[in-house]
PDB file of C-alpha atoms in Angstrom:
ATOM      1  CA  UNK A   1      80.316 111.813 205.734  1.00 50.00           C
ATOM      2  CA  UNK A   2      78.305 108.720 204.940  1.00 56.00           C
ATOM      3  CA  UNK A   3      75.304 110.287 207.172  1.00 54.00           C
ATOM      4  CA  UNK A   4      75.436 113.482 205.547  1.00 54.00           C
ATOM      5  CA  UNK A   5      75.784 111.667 201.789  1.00 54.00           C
ATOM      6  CA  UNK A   6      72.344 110.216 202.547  1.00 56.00           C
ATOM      7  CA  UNK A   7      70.652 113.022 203.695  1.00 54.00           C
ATOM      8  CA  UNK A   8      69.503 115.767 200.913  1.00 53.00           C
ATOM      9  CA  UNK A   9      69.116 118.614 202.706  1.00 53.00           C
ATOM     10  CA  UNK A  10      72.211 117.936 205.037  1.00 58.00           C
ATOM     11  CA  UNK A  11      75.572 119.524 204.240  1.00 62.00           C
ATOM     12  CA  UNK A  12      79.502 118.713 204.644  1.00 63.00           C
ATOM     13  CA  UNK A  13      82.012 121.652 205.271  1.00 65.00           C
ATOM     14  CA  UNK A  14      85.887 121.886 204.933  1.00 62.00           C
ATOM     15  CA  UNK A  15      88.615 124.042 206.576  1.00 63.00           C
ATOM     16  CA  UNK A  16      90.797 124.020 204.605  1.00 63.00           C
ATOM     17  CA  UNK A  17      94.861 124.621 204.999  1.00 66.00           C
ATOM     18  CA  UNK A  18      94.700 128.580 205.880  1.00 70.00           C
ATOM     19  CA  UNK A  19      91.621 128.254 208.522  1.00 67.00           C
ATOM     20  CA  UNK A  20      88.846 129.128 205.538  1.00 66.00           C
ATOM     21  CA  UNK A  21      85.947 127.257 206.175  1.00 65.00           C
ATOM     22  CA  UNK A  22      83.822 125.694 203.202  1.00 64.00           C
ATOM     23  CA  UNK A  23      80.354 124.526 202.908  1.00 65.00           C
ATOM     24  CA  UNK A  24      79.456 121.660 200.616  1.00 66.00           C
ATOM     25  CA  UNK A  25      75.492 120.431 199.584  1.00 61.00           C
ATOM     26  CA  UNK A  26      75.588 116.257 200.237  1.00 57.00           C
ATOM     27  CA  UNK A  27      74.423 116.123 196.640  1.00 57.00           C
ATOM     28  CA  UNK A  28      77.305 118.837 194.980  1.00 57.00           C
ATOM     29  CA  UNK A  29      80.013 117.183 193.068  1.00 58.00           C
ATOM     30  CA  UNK A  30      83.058 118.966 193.744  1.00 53.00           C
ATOM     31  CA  UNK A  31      85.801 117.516 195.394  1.00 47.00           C
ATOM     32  CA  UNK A  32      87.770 118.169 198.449  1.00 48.00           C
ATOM     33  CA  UNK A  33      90.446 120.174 199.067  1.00 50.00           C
ATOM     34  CA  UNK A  34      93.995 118.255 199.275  1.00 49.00           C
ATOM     35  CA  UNK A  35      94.433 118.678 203.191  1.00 49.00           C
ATOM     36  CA  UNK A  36      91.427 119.785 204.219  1.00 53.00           C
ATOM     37  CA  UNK A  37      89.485 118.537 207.254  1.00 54.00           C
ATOM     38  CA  UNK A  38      85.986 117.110 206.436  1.00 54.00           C
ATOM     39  CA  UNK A  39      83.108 117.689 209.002  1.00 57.00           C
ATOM     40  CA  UNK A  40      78.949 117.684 209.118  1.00 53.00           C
ATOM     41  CA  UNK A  41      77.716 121.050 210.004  1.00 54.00           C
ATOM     42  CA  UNK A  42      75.143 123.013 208.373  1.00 52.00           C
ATOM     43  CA  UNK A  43      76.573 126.258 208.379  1.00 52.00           C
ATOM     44  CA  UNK A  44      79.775 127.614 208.914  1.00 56.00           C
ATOM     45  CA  UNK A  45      80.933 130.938 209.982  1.00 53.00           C
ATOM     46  CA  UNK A  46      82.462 133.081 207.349  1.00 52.00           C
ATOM     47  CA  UNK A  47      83.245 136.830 208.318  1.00 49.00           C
ATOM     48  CA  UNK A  48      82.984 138.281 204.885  1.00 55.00           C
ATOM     49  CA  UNK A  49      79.794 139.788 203.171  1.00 68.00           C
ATOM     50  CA  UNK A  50      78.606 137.840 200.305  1.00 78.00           C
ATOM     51  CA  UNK A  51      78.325 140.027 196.910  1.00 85.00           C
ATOM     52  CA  UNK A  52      75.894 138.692 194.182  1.00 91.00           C
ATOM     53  CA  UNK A  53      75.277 140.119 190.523  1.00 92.00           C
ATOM     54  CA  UNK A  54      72.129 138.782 189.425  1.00 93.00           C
ATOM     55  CA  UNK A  55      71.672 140.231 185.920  1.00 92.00           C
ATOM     56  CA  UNK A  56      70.840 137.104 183.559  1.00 91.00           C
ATOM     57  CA  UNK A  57      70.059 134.628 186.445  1.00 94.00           C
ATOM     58  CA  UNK A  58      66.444 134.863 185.407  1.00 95.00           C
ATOM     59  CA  UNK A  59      66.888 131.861 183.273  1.00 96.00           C
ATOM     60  CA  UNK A  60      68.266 128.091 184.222  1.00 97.00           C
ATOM     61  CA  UNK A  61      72.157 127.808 184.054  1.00 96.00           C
ATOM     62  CA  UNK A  62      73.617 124.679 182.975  1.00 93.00           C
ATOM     63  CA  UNK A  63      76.102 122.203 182.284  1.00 90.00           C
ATOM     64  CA  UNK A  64      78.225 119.429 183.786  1.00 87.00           C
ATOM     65  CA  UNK A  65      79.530 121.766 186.765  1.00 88.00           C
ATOM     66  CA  UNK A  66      76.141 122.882 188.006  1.00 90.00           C
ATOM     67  CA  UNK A  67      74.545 120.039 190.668  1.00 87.00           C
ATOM     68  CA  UNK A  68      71.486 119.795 192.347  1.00 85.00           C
ATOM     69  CA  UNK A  69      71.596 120.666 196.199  1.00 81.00           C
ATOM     70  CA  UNK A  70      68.674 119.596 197.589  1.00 78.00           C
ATOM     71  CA  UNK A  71      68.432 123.048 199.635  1.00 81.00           C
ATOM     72  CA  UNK A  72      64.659 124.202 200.116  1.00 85.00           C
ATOM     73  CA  UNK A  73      65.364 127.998 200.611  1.00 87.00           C
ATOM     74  CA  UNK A  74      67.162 130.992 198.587  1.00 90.00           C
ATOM     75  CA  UNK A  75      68.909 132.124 201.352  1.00 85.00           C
ATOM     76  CA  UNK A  76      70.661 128.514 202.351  1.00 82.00           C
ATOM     77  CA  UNK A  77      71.148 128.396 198.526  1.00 86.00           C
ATOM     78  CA  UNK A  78      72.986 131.874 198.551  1.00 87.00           C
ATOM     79  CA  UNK A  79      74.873 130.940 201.494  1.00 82.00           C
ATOM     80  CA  UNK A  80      75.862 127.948 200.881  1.00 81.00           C
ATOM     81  CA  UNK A  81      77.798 128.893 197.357  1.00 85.00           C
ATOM     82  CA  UNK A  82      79.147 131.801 198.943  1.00 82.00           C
ATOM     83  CA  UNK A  83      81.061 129.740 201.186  1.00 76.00           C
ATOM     84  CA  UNK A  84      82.241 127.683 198.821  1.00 76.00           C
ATOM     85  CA  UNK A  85      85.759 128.741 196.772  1.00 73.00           C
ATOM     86  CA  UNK A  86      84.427 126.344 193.851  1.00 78.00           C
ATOM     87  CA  UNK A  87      80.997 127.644 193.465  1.00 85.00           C
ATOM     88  CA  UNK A  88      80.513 130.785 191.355  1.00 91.00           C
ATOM     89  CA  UNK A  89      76.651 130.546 190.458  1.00 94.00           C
ATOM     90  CA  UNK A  90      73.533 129.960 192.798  1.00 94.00           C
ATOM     91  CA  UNK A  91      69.899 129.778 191.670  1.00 96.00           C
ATOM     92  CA  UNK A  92      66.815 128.978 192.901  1.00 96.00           C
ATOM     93  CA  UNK A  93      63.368 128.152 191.831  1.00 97.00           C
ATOM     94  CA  UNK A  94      60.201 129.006 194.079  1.00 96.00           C
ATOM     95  CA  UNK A  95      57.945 127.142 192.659  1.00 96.00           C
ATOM     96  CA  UNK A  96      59.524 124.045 193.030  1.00 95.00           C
ATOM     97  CA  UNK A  97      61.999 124.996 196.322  1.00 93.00           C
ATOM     98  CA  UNK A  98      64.932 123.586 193.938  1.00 93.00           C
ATOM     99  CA  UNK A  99      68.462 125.086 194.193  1.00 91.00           C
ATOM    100  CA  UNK A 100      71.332 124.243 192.065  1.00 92.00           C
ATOM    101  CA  UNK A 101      74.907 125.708 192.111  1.00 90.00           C
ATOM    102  CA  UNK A 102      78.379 125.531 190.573  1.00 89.00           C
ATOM    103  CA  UNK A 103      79.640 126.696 187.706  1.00 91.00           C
ATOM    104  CA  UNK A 104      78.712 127.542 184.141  1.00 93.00           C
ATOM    105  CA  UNK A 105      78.341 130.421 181.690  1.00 92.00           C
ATOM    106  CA  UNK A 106      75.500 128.921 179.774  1.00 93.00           C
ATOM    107  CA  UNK A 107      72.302 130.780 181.612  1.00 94.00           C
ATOM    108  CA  UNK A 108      69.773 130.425 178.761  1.00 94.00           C
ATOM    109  CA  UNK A 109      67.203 127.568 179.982  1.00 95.00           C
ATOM    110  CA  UNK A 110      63.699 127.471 181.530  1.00 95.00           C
ATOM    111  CA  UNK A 111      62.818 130.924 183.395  1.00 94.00           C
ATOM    112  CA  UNK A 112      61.257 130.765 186.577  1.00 96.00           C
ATOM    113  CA  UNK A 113      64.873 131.053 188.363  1.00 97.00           C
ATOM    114  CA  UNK A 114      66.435 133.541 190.986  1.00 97.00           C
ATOM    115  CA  UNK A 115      70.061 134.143 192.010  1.00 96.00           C
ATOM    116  CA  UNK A 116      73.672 135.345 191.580  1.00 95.00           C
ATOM    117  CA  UNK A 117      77.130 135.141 190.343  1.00 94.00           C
ATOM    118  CA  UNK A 118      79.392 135.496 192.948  1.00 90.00           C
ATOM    119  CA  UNK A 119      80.782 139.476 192.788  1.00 84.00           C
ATOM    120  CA  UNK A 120      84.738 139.320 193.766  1.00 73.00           C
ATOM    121  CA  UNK A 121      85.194 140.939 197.449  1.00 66.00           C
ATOM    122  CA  UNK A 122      87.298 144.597 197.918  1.00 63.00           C
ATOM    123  CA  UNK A 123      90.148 142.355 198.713  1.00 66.00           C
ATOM    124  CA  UNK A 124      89.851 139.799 196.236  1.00 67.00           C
ATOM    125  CA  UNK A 125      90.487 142.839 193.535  1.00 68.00           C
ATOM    126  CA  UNK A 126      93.264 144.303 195.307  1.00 72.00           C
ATOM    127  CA  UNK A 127      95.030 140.743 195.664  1.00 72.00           C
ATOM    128  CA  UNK A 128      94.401 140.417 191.611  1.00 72.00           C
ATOM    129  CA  UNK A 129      95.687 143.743 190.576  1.00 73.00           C
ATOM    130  CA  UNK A 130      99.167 143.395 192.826  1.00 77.00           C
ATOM    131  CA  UNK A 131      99.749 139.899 191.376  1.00 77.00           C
ATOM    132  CA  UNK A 132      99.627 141.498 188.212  1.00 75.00           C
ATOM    133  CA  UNK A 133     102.472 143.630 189.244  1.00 74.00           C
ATOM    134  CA  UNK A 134     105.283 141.624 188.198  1.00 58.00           C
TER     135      UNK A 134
END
């Protein structure tokens, strides 16, 4: 972990307790899962197709739950928030080949930016409407 801590464009993954693998940017601040086994990697395999709604990402999120990643590409960017079950907002700027993701609802800075809010899967939904079934 040290290595990868040093290293901006590196990232750290998780499995955590039910086999879901997790990608984390060296430079994100979210913490660990209780149980979860830590490893370098840069990308991880996850199955399902990522789902994005970009409306309103045109402008720079912010607040304390959005990090810098040090990721030079949209896609890596994209990929690397999907994978993550903390991260619900990716974006990326061309122009200066910055990407920042995490969390936050306040999307009203400097223009310039690309990317997405993370869309809930087919199965996601489903789960939410039984467990409102009481």
């Amino acid at each position: 972990n040290a290595r990868c801590q040093d290293c901006a464009v590196c990232s750290r993954w998780f499995v955590s307790g039910d086999g879901t693998c997790h990608l984390r940017t060296a430079l994100a601040g979210y913490a660990k899962s209780p149980g979860g086994t830590l490893g370098l990697d840069k990308m991880c395999a996850k199955k399902d197709e990522l789902f994005w709604n970009d409306y309103g990402m045109d402008r720079k999120c912010g607040g304390d739950m959005m990090f810098q990643t040090g990721i030079a590409n949209e896609r890596d960017c994209a990929l690397m928030c999907g994978h993550d079950i903390e991260c619900f907002v990716y974006q990326f700027h061309a122009g200066r080949k910055e990407c920042i993701a995490g969390q936050s609802f306040d999307c009203g800075g400097e223009d310039g930016w690309v990317g997405g809010r993370k869309k809930p899967t087919a199965r996601e939904e489903i789960k939410k409407a039984c467990d409102n079934f009481d």
